[in-house]
Amino acid sequence: MPTARTVTSPKKFIIGNGLFNNLGQYIQDFGSKALIIYDAFFEEKVKTEVIPALQQAKIDSVLEVFSGECTEKEIHRLKDLASTHHVNVIVGIGGGKTLDTAKSTAFYKKEPVIICPTIASTDAPCTALSVIYNEQGEFERYLFLPQNPDAVIVDSHVIAQAPIRFFSAGIGDALATYFEARACYNADGINLVLQKPSRTGLGLAHMCYTLLKDNVAQAMDAVENKVVTPALETILEATIYLSGVGAEAGGLAAAHAVNNGMSVITDLHKAQHGEKVTFGLLTQLVLENAPQQEIEDVIHIIKTAKLPLTLEDLGLQTFEAQKWRKVAEIACAEGDTMGNMPRKVSVDDVYNAIVAANALAHRYK
Ligand SMILES: [Zn+2]
């Protein structure tokens, strides 16, 4: 059992409106020749904004479109490309899988990595972890990295232009952070870098929740109109930085374990990670018999963020008891984060909590 407590974080986290026009200034601290791995849909912006910004800072660049899946093969293809062109810094521009690929490429190349998220739906930007998939797009393994990214540059203007569903999903993932960190801390469980949770981790997770509660409505006004406001940037600090760093130092618990179990429900395959975590959080609150006010506050945030509330909102056609027992079994698997709950939770407990959480969700619809 680990005994050390940790806080791990990117070296720099920078957020502002229009930062991509100035990217060279941030990259030049780390290298003079960059491999830029980016999502295809972002091509025009890379060519018209990012490259001129790099040229201005006298940084050479090699451009490469991300193939779409974070596989061993893709990582090694990009690593070889980095070697051929003698680059000394890796830059990832895109969604979670692109960023995980950039982090892994930099790790194998032993070069610094600069992360530029274009959506705010996952914790990928700030964590020292990549999720590796096989060629069929199925989960293969976690790659634990020795360090977090060197810099995470968030251009709030770019994120405000992305589809609102990604922004909402990020809120769902971030909403669970405090409740999971609290459970893990009380259980003296194991955090995401396989050490004990720290007080700082719990504190950051709590700040994440407070910022969401106070800013979600005004931030939704901003993204619905594709404009940047202080409330929007406050939410991005919560969903991109505090959610990732808070979870990494504070640990996960039932909400993510239930999300992992939900992977066997085919109706939910199109749901975003953060959307499923939201339901996982309701399940955790039922398991904890959380105070009524806390449940109502969480449901208010879910509805304000226009996140799915019930399993049917998530895409479920019919509830089949047998399949949901399987969800509960996977959620309770050895080594999963259900083990971070303060009291022992059985498969039956989780199944019952799922059923009750969906009933609760329907009552508040
Ligand atoms: Zn998550």
mmCIF file of C-alpha atoms and ligand atoms in Angstrom:
data_model
loop_
_atom_site.group_PDB
_atom_site.id
_atom_site.type_symbol
_atom_site.label_atom_id
_atom_site.label_comp_id
_atom_site.label_asym_id
_atom_site.label_seq_id
_atom_site.Cartn_x
_atom_site.Cartn_y
_atom_site.Cartn_z
ATOM 1 C CA MET A 1 0.000 0.000 0.000
ATOM 2 C CA PRO A 2 1.321 3.473 -0.876
ATOM 3 C CA THR A 3 1.948 5.898 1.983
ATOM 4 C CA ALA A 4 3.053 9.064 0.164
ATOM 5 C CA ARG A 5 0.608 11.874 -0.667
ATOM 6 C CA THR A 6 0.889 13.735 -3.965
ATOM 7 C CA VAL A 7 0.037 16.834 -5.959
ATOM 8 C CA THR A 8 0.960 16.589 -9.639
ATOM 9 C CA SER A 9 0.245 19.294 -12.199
ATOM 10 C CA PRO A 10 1.297 20.738 -15.566
ATOM 11 C CA LYS A 11 4.240 23.113 -15.147
ATOM 12 C CA LYS A 12 2.228 25.961 -16.683
ATOM 13 C CA PHE A 13 -1.506 26.456 -17.177
ATOM 14 C CA ILE A 14 -2.366 29.535 -19.230
ATOM 15 C CA ILE A 15 -5.863 30.624 -20.186
ATOM 16 C CA GLY A 16 -6.992 33.641 -22.180
ATOM 17 C CA ASN A 17 -8.886 34.969 -25.170
ATOM 18 C CA GLY A 18 -6.947 34.646 -28.461
ATOM 19 C CA LEU A 19 -3.849 32.869 -27.101
ATOM 20 C CA PHE A 20 -3.452 30.767 -30.265
ATOM 21 C CA ASN A 21 -2.391 33.937 -32.104
ATOM 22 C CA ASN A 22 0.505 34.126 -29.710
ATOM 23 C CA LEU A 23 1.408 30.461 -29.400
ATOM 24 C CA GLY A 24 5.034 30.958 -30.471
ATOM 25 C CA GLN A 25 5.711 32.981 -27.343
ATOM 26 C CA TYR A 26 4.757 30.011 -25.155
ATOM 27 C CA ILE A 27 6.445 27.330 -27.248
ATOM 28 C CA GLN A 28 9.799 29.126 -27.585
ATOM 29 C CA ASP A 29 10.572 28.468 -23.897
ATOM 30 C CA PHE A 30 10.664 24.748 -24.667
ATOM 31 C CA GLY A 31 12.099 24.276 -28.168
ATOM 32 C CA SER A 32 12.928 25.703 -31.578
ATOM 33 C CA LYS A 33 11.482 23.020 -33.864
ATOM 34 C CA ALA A 34 7.975 21.711 -33.179
ATOM 35 C CA LEU A 35 6.033 18.674 -34.311
ATOM 36 C CA ILE A 36 2.428 19.885 -34.387
ATOM 37 C CA ILE A 37 -0.096 17.041 -34.049
ATOM 38 C CA TYR A 38 -3.593 18.346 -34.731
ATOM 39 C CA ASP A 39 -7.172 17.350 -35.487
ATOM 40 C CA ALA A 40 -8.053 17.495 -39.201
ATOM 41 C CA PHE A 41 -11.034 19.785 -38.608
ATOM 42 C CA PHE A 42 -8.640 22.359 -37.170
ATOM 43 C CA GLU A 43 -6.404 22.459 -40.258
ATOM 44 C CA GLU A 44 -7.371 25.919 -41.430
ATOM 45 C CA LYS A 45 -6.781 27.497 -38.042
ATOM 46 C CA VAL A 46 -3.398 25.747 -37.748
ATOM 47 C CA LYS A 47 -2.315 27.070 -41.140
ATOM 48 C CA THR A 48 -3.687 30.596 -40.835
ATOM 49 C CA GLU A 49 -3.051 31.340 -37.142
ATOM 50 C CA VAL A 50 -0.737 28.878 -35.452
ATOM 51 C CA ILE A 51 1.994 28.633 -38.098
ATOM 52 C CA PRO A 52 2.353 32.419 -38.566
ATOM 53 C CA ALA A 53 2.515 32.773 -34.759
ATOM 54 C CA LEU A 54 5.327 30.216 -34.645
ATOM 55 C CA GLN A 55 7.191 31.822 -37.541
ATOM 56 C CA GLN A 56 7.064 35.123 -35.721
ATOM 57 C CA ALA A 57 8.800 33.473 -32.757
ATOM 58 C CA LYS A 58 11.332 31.867 -35.166
ATOM 59 C CA ILE A 59 10.104 28.337 -34.451
ATOM 60 C CA ASP A 60 10.260 25.801 -37.302
ATOM 61 C CA SER A 61 7.352 23.386 -37.488
ATOM 62 C CA VAL A 62 6.414 20.010 -38.929
ATOM 63 C CA LEU A 63 2.646 19.559 -39.362
ATOM 64 C CA GLU A 64 0.934 16.195 -38.952
ATOM 65 C CA VAL A 65 -2.789 15.401 -38.830
ATOM 66 C CA PHE A 66 -3.804 13.018 -36.008
ATOM 67 C CA SER A 67 -5.138 9.731 -37.419
ATOM 68 C CA GLY A 68 -8.156 9.710 -35.064
ATOM 69 C CA GLU A 69 -7.244 7.002 -32.543
ATOM 70 C CA CYS A 70 -4.638 6.974 -29.773
ATOM 71 C CA THR A 71 -3.009 3.638 -30.590
ATOM 72 C CA GLU A 72 0.494 2.246 -30.030
ATOM 73 C CA LYS A 73 0.946 2.324 -33.817
ATOM 74 C CA GLU A 74 -0.057 5.996 -34.126
ATOM 75 C CA ILE A 75 2.228 7.004 -31.248
ATOM 76 C CA HIS A 76 5.201 5.203 -32.820
ATOM 77 C CA ARG A 77 4.451 6.670 -36.251
ATOM 78 C CA LEU A 78 4.584 10.161 -34.759
ATOM 79 C CA LYS A 79 7.668 9.374 -32.676
ATOM 80 C CA ASP A 80 9.503 8.233 -35.834
ATOM 81 C CA LEU A 81 8.369 11.391 -37.606
ATOM 82 C CA ALA A 82 9.710 13.487 -34.729
ATOM 83 C CA SER A 83 13.068 11.666 -34.991
ATOM 84 C CA THR A 84 13.299 12.049 -38.780
ATOM 85 C CA HIS A 85 12.725 15.794 -38.547
ATOM 86 C CA HIS A 86 14.851 16.321 -35.406
ATOM 87 C CA VAL A 87 12.123 18.232 -33.599
ATOM 88 C CA ASN A 88 12.724 19.271 -29.983
ATOM 89 C CA VAL A 89 9.192 20.037 -28.812
ATOM 90 C CA ILE A 90 5.838 18.303 -29.386
ATOM 91 C CA VAL A 91 2.610 20.326 -29.647
ATOM 92 C CA GLY A 92 -0.871 18.740 -29.511
ATOM 93 C CA ILE A 93 -3.877 20.734 -30.780
ATOM 94 C CA GLY A 94 -7.308 19.093 -30.563
ATOM 95 C CA GLY A 95 -9.563 16.854 -28.458
ATOM 96 C CA GLY A 96 -8.667 14.350 -25.723
ATOM 97 C CA LYS A 97 -7.333 11.561 -27.940
ATOM 98 C CA THR A 98 -5.109 13.935 -29.925
ATOM 99 C CA LEU A 99 -3.715 15.338 -26.687
ATOM 100 C CA ASP A 100 -3.145 11.868 -25.188
ATOM 101 C CA THR A 101 -1.262 10.928 -28.369
ATOM 102 C CA ALA A 102 0.872 14.083 -28.197
ATOM 103 C CA LYS A 103 1.684 13.399 -24.510
ATOM 104 C CA SER A 104 2.697 9.796 -25.300
ATOM 105 C CA THR A 105 4.784 10.784 -28.343
ATOM 106 C CA ALA A 106 6.658 13.345 -26.234
ATOM 107 C CA PHE A 107 7.220 10.752 -23.503
ATOM 108 C CA TYR A 108 8.791 8.212 -25.892
ATOM 109 C CA LYS A 109 10.825 10.981 -27.585
ATOM 110 C CA LYS A 110 11.847 12.455 -24.218
ATOM 111 C CA GLU A 111 10.945 15.955 -25.445
ATOM 112 C CA PRO A 112 8.713 18.613 -23.847
ATOM 113 C CA VAL A 113 5.016 18.717 -24.728
ATOM 114 C CA ILE A 114 2.704 21.715 -25.115
ATOM 115 C CA ILE A 115 -1.018 20.951 -24.966
ATOM 116 C CA CYS A 116 -3.631 23.128 -26.690
ATOM 117 C CA PRO A 117 -7.183 21.810 -26.129
ATOM 118 C CA THR A 118 -9.819 22.861 -28.671
ATOM 119 C CA ILE A 119 -12.733 21.412 -26.650
ATOM 120 C CA ALA A 120 -13.254 21.207 -22.884
ATOM 121 C CA SER A 121 -14.848 17.779 -22.552
ATOM 122 C CA THR A 122 -12.159 15.697 -20.798
ATOM 123 C CA ASP A 123 -9.373 15.743 -18.234
ATOM 124 C CA ALA A 124 -6.793 14.778 -20.879
ATOM 125 C CA PRO A 125 -5.043 18.192 -21.114
ATOM 126 C CA CYS A 126 -3.581 18.383 -17.605
ATOM 127 C CA THR A 127 -3.059 14.778 -16.478
ATOM 128 C CA ALA A 128 0.019 12.535 -16.608
ATOM 129 C CA LEU A 129 -1.976 9.703 -18.157
ATOM 130 C CA SER A 130 -2.828 8.575 -21.690
ATOM 131 C CA VAL A 131 -5.594 6.147 -22.607
ATOM 132 C CA ILE A 132 -4.336 3.735 -25.279
ATOM 133 C CA TYR A 133 -6.819 1.992 -27.624
ATOM 134 C CA ASN A 134 -6.318 -0.946 -29.982
ATOM 135 C CA GLU A 135 -6.796 -0.745 -33.764
ATOM 136 C CA GLN A 136 -10.518 -1.588 -33.315
ATOM 137 C CA GLY A 137 -10.957 1.441 -31.057
ATOM 138 C CA GLU A 138 -11.396 -0.599 -27.869
ATOM 139 C CA PHE A 139 -9.716 0.346 -24.593
ATOM 140 C CA GLU A 140 -6.310 -1.327 -24.301
ATOM 141 C CA ARG A 141 -4.427 0.173 -21.336
ATOM 142 C CA TYR A 142 -3.487 3.281 -19.395
ATOM 143 C CA LEU A 143 -0.049 4.687 -20.035
ATOM 144 C CA PHE A 144 1.155 6.313 -16.803
ATOM 145 C CA LEU A 145 3.539 9.121 -17.731
ATOM 146 C CA PRO A 146 6.392 10.229 -15.456
ATOM 147 C CA GLN A 147 5.215 13.849 -15.621
ATOM 148 C CA ASN A 148 2.331 16.122 -16.577
ATOM 149 C CA PRO A 149 2.528 18.321 -19.708
ATOM 150 C CA ASP A 150 5.050 21.163 -19.696
ATOM 151 C CA ALA A 151 2.416 23.732 -20.616
ATOM 152 C CA VAL A 152 -1.338 23.729 -21.224
ATOM 153 C CA ILE A 153 -2.503 26.690 -23.311
ATOM 154 C CA VAL A 154 -6.263 27.269 -23.325
ATOM 155 C CA ASP A 155 -7.585 29.767 -25.873
ATOM 156 C CA SER A 156 -11.041 30.551 -24.500
ATOM 157 C CA HIS A 157 -12.158 31.972 -27.853
ATOM 158 C CA VAL A 158 -11.419 28.623 -29.550
ATOM 159 C CA ILE A 159 -13.344 26.644 -26.912
ATOM 160 C CA ALA A 160 -16.310 29.032 -27.082
ATOM 161 C CA GLN A 161 -16.689 28.163 -30.794
ATOM 162 C CA ALA A 162 -16.792 24.366 -30.210
ATOM 163 C CA PRO A 163 -20.102 22.444 -30.042
ATOM 164 C CA ILE A 164 -21.828 23.120 -26.721
ATOM 165 C CA ARG A 165 -22.246 19.399 -25.975
ATOM 166 C CA PHE A 166 -18.481 19.061 -25.365
ATOM 167 C CA PHE A 167 -18.527 22.014 -22.976
ATOM 168 C CA SER A 168 -21.432 20.458 -21.048
ATOM 169 C CA ALA A 169 -19.723 17.049 -20.918
ATOM 170 C CA GLY A 170 -16.666 18.712 -19.362
ATOM 171 C CA ILE A 171 -18.922 20.161 -16.672
ATOM 172 C CA GLY A 172 -20.331 16.668 -15.993
ATOM 173 C CA ASP A 173 -16.843 15.198 -15.563
ATOM 174 C CA ALA A 174 -15.761 18.136 -13.358
ATOM 175 C CA LEU A 175 -18.935 17.989 -11.261
ATOM 176 C CA ALA A 176 -17.982 14.555 -9.932
ATOM 177 C CA THR A 177 -14.421 15.632 -9.008
ATOM 178 C CA TYR A 178 -15.166 16.998 -5.531
ATOM 179 C CA PHE A 179 -17.501 14.181 -4.475
ATOM 180 C CA GLU A 180 -15.057 11.517 -5.620
ATOM 181 C CA ALA A 181 -12.065 13.265 -4.004
ATOM 182 C CA ARG A 182 -14.048 13.638 -0.759
ATOM 183 C CA ALA A 183 -14.917 9.935 -0.744
ATOM 184 C CA CYS A 184 -11.336 8.937 -1.571
ATOM 185 C CA TYR A 185 -9.945 11.231 1.124
ATOM 186 C CA ASN A 186 -12.332 9.876 3.749
ATOM 187 C CA ALA A 187 -11.480 6.323 2.735
ATOM 188 C CA ASP A 188 -7.741 7.165 2.688
ATOM 189 C CA GLY A 189 -7.861 5.559 -0.761
ATOM 190 C CA ILE A 190 -5.511 5.701 -3.745
ATOM 191 C CA ASN A 191 -5.327 8.648 -6.165
ATOM 192 C CA LEU A 192 -4.739 8.649 -9.941
ATOM 193 C CA VAL A 193 -0.965 8.441 -9.630
ATOM 194 C CA LEU A 194 -1.410 5.437 -7.301
ATOM 195 C CA GLN A 195 -0.480 7.328 -4.119
ATOM 196 C CA LYS A 196 -2.515 8.611 -1.168
ATOM 197 C CA PRO A 197 -4.803 11.620 -1.765
ATOM 198 C CA SER A 198 -3.443 14.970 -0.554
ATOM 199 C CA ARG A 199 -5.267 17.782 1.243
ATOM 200 C CA THR A 200 -4.339 20.022 -1.690
ATOM 201 C CA GLY A 201 -6.076 17.595 -4.055
ATOM 202 C CA LEU A 202 -9.223 17.712 -1.942
ATOM 203 C CA GLY A 203 -8.991 21.510 -1.744
ATOM 204 C CA LEU A 204 -8.639 21.907 -5.515
ATOM 205 C CA ALA A 205 -11.559 19.525 -6.044
ATOM 206 C CA HIS A 206 -13.672 21.604 -3.672
ATOM 207 C CA MET A 207 -12.769 24.800 -5.512
ATOM 208 C CA CYS A 208 -13.743 23.052 -8.747
ATOM 209 C CA TYR A 209 -17.249 22.420 -7.369
ATOM 210 C CA THR A 210 -17.649 25.955 -5.990
ATOM 211 C CA LEU A 211 -16.656 27.538 -9.312
ATOM 212 C CA LEU A 212 -19.106 25.311 -11.198
ATOM 213 C CA LYS A 213 -21.941 26.152 -8.823
ATOM 214 C CA ASP A 214 -21.342 29.903 -9.028
ATOM 215 C CA ASN A 215 -20.675 30.249 -12.755
ATOM 216 C CA VAL A 216 -22.468 27.515 -14.703
ATOM 217 C CA ALA A 217 -25.526 29.551 -15.761
ATOM 218 C CA GLN A 218 -23.584 32.575 -17.025
ATOM 219 C CA ALA A 219 -21.007 30.348 -18.713
ATOM 220 C CA MET A 220 -23.789 28.543 -20.599
ATOM 221 C CA ASP A 221 -25.074 31.946 -21.782
ATOM 222 C CA ALA A 222 -21.593 32.617 -23.167
ATOM 223 C CA VAL A 223 -21.054 29.326 -25.025
ATOM 224 C CA GLU A 224 -24.583 29.346 -26.410
ATOM 225 C CA ASN A 225 -23.704 32.669 -28.018
ATOM 226 C CA LYS A 226 -20.072 31.688 -28.784
ATOM 227 C CA VAL A 227 -18.615 34.587 -26.831
ATOM 228 C CA VAL A 228 -15.962 34.749 -24.097
ATOM 229 C CA THR A 229 -16.911 36.107 -20.659
ATOM 230 C CA PRO A 230 -15.231 35.901 -17.219
ATOM 231 C CA ALA A 231 -17.789 33.230 -16.202
ATOM 232 C CA LEU A 232 -16.846 31.095 -19.223
ATOM 233 C CA GLU A 233 -13.121 31.337 -18.405
ATOM 234 C CA THR A 234 -13.847 30.515 -14.760
ATOM 235 C CA ILE A 235 -15.651 27.337 -15.808
ATOM 236 C CA LEU A 236 -12.744 26.425 -18.103
ATOM 237 C CA GLU A 237 -10.353 26.696 -15.156
ATOM 238 C CA ALA A 238 -12.634 24.258 -13.340
ATOM 239 C CA THR A 239 -13.244 21.805 -16.185
ATOM 240 C CA ILE A 240 -9.753 21.769 -17.701
ATOM 241 C CA TYR A 241 -7.387 22.438 -14.771
ATOM 242 C CA LEU A 242 -9.071 21.788 -11.416
ATOM 243 C CA SER A 243 -10.988 18.737 -12.616
ATOM 244 C CA GLY A 244 -7.827 17.068 -13.967
ATOM 245 C CA VAL A 245 -5.387 18.073 -11.251
ATOM 246 C CA GLY A 246 -8.010 17.672 -8.494
ATOM 247 C CA ALA A 247 -8.824 14.137 -9.633
ATOM 248 C CA GLU A 248 -5.165 13.204 -10.091
ATOM 249 C CA ALA A 249 -4.210 14.335 -6.577
ATOM 250 C CA GLY A 250 -7.556 13.679 -4.893
ATOM 251 C CA GLY A 251 -8.583 10.384 -6.494
ATOM 252 C CA LEU A 252 -11.726 8.991 -8.102
ATOM 253 C CA ALA A 253 -14.470 6.879 -6.518
ATOM 254 C CA ALA A 254 -17.929 5.469 -7.387
ATOM 255 C CA ALA A 255 -18.908 7.962 -10.119
ATOM 256 C CA HIS A 256 -16.074 6.917 -12.453
ATOM 257 C CA ALA A 257 -16.368 3.243 -11.494
ATOM 258 C CA VAL A 258 -20.039 3.274 -12.565
ATOM 259 C CA ASN A 259 -19.032 5.072 -15.769
ATOM 260 C CA ASN A 260 -16.545 2.285 -16.479
ATOM 261 C CA GLY A 261 -19.263 -0.334 -15.947
ATOM 262 C CA MET A 262 -21.610 1.507 -18.312
ATOM 263 C CA SER A 263 -19.268 0.659 -21.212
ATOM 264 C CA VAL A 264 -21.169 -2.659 -21.607
ATOM 265 C CA ILE A 265 -24.471 -0.878 -22.399
ATOM 266 C CA THR A 266 -24.471 -0.480 -26.183
ATOM 267 C CA ASP A 267 -27.289 2.107 -26.137
ATOM 268 C CA LEU A 268 -24.909 4.447 -24.315
ATOM 269 C CA HIS A 269 -21.954 4.159 -26.694
ATOM 270 C CA LYS A 270 -22.689 7.543 -28.224
ATOM 271 C CA ALA A 271 -22.844 9.269 -24.818
ATOM 272 C CA GLN A 272 -19.866 11.464 -23.882
ATOM 273 C CA HIS A 273 -17.597 10.403 -20.998
ATOM 274 C CA GLY A 274 -18.696 13.360 -18.849
ATOM 275 C CA GLU A 275 -22.373 12.627 -19.512
ATOM 276 C CA LYS A 276 -22.033 9.099 -18.164
ATOM 277 C CA VAL A 277 -19.955 10.296 -15.214
ATOM 278 C CA THR A 278 -22.854 12.621 -14.346
ATOM 279 C CA PHE A 279 -25.133 9.602 -13.890
ATOM 280 C CA GLY A 280 -22.313 7.842 -12.046
ATOM 281 C CA LEU A 281 -22.271 10.801 -9.655
ATOM 282 C CA LEU A 282 -26.017 10.506 -8.967
ATOM 283 C CA THR A 283 -25.418 6.828 -8.198
ATOM 284 C CA GLN A 284 -22.589 7.744 -5.820
ATOM 285 C CA LEU A 285 -24.781 10.312 -4.011
ATOM 286 C CA VAL A 286 -27.453 7.616 -3.528
ATOM 287 C CA LEU A 287 -24.807 5.196 -2.204
ATOM 288 C CA GLU A 288 -23.625 7.864 0.246
ATOM 289 C CA ASN A 289 -27.171 8.833 1.192
ATOM 290 C CA ALA A 290 -26.009 12.411 0.596
ATOM 291 C CA PRO A 291 -27.919 15.327 2.153
ATOM 292 C CA GLN A 292 -31.037 16.400 0.227
ATOM 293 C CA GLN A 293 -29.652 19.909 -0.359
ATOM 294 C CA GLU A 294 -26.452 18.514 -1.872
ATOM 295 C CA ILE A 295 -28.447 16.326 -4.266
ATOM 296 C CA GLU A 296 -30.614 19.263 -5.281
ATOM 297 C CA ASP A 297 -27.584 21.497 -5.878
ATOM 298 C CA VAL A 298 -25.983 18.843 -8.093
ATOM 299 C CA ILE A 299 -29.199 18.290 -10.071
ATOM 300 C CA HIS A 300 -29.570 22.043 -10.544
ATOM 301 C CA ILE A 301 -26.067 22.203 -12.076
ATOM 302 C CA ILE A 302 -26.804 19.180 -14.319
ATOM 303 C CA LYS A 303 -29.978 20.815 -15.638
ATOM 304 C CA THR A 304 -28.386 24.241 -16.047
ATOM 305 C CA ALA A 305 -25.513 22.676 -18.015
ATOM 306 C CA LYS A 306 -28.102 20.897 -20.213
ATOM 307 C CA LEU A 307 -26.593 17.514 -19.353
ATOM 308 C CA PRO A 308 -28.643 14.303 -19.637
ATOM 309 C CA LEU A 309 -30.262 13.558 -16.273
ATOM 310 C CA THR A 310 -31.944 10.137 -16.623
ATOM 311 C CA LEU A 311 -30.609 6.977 -18.261
ATOM 312 C CA GLU A 312 -33.215 7.493 -20.994
ATOM 313 C CA ASP A 313 -31.808 11.014 -21.625
ATOM 314 C CA LEU A 314 -28.428 9.305 -22.040
ATOM 315 C CA GLY A 315 -29.849 7.142 -24.834
ATOM 316 C CA LEU A 316 -31.069 4.013 -23.018
ATOM 317 C CA GLN A 317 -33.937 2.292 -24.847
ATOM 318 C CA THR A 318 -34.961 -0.334 -22.288
ATOM 319 C CA PHE A 319 -33.603 -1.073 -18.844
ATOM 320 C CA GLU A 320 -32.518 -4.722 -18.729
ATOM 321 C CA ALA A 321 -31.805 -5.767 -15.155
ATOM 322 C CA GLN A 322 -29.291 -8.442 -16.154
ATOM 323 C CA LYS A 323 -27.152 -5.979 -18.131
ATOM 324 C CA TRP A 324 -27.178 -3.427 -15.330
ATOM 325 C CA ARG A 325 -26.074 -6.088 -12.855
ATOM 326 C CA LYS A 326 -23.086 -6.519 -15.155
ATOM 327 C CA VAL A 327 -22.505 -2.738 -14.974
ATOM 328 C CA ALA A 328 -22.487 -3.000 -11.167
ATOM 329 C CA GLU A 329 -20.109 -5.976 -11.301
ATOM 330 C CA ILE A 330 -17.602 -4.148 -13.501
ATOM 331 C CA ALA A 331 -17.891 -1.050 -11.294
ATOM 332 C CA CYS A 332 -16.925 -3.198 -8.298
ATOM 333 C CA ALA A 333 -14.059 -5.003 -10.074
ATOM 334 C CA GLU A 334 -10.819 -5.439 -8.157
ATOM 335 C CA GLY A 335 -8.622 -2.366 -8.605
ATOM 336 C CA ASP A 336 -11.390 -0.084 -9.884
ATOM 337 C CA THR A 337 -12.035 3.177 -8.064
ATOM 338 C CA MET A 338 -15.148 1.837 -6.257
ATOM 339 C CA GLY A 339 -12.514 0.700 -3.751
ATOM 340 C CA ASN A 340 -12.049 4.385 -2.822
ATOM 341 C CA MET A 341 -15.523 4.590 -1.234
ATOM 342 C CA PRO A 342 -15.304 5.034 2.545
ATOM 343 C CA ARG A 343 -17.338 1.907 3.258
ATOM 344 C CA LYS A 344 -17.357 -1.441 1.489
ATOM 345 C CA VAL A 345 -19.807 -1.395 -1.417
ATOM 346 C CA SER A 346 -21.212 -4.643 -2.855
ATOM 347 C CA VAL A 347 -22.457 -5.370 -6.389
ATOM 348 C CA ASP A 348 -26.014 -5.409 -4.989
ATOM 349 C CA ASP A 349 -25.495 -2.000 -3.341
ATOM 350 C CA VAL A 350 -24.360 -0.534 -6.660
ATOM 351 C CA TYR A 351 -27.174 -2.120 -8.687
ATOM 352 C CA ASN A 352 -29.768 -0.837 -6.198
ATOM 353 C CA ALA A 353 -28.202 2.630 -6.207
ATOM 354 C CA ILE A 354 -28.304 2.737 -10.038
ATOM 355 C CA VAL A 355 -32.038 1.922 -10.027
ATOM 356 C CA ALA A 356 -32.712 4.471 -7.289
ATOM 357 C CA ALA A 357 -30.554 7.138 -8.980
ATOM 358 C CA ASN A 358 -32.579 6.803 -12.177
ATOM 359 C CA ALA A 359 -35.826 7.088 -10.194
ATOM 360 C CA LEU A 360 -34.405 10.180 -8.486
ATOM 361 C CA ALA A 361 -33.457 11.652 -11.868
ATOM 362 C CA HIS A 362 -36.986 11.066 -13.218
ATOM 363 C CA ARG A 363 -38.498 12.733 -10.157
ATOM 364 C CA TYR A 364 -36.508 15.932 -10.860
ATOM 365 C CA LYS A 365 -37.026 16.024 -14.628
HETATM 366 ZN ZN ZN B 1 -13.439 11.598 -16.074
#
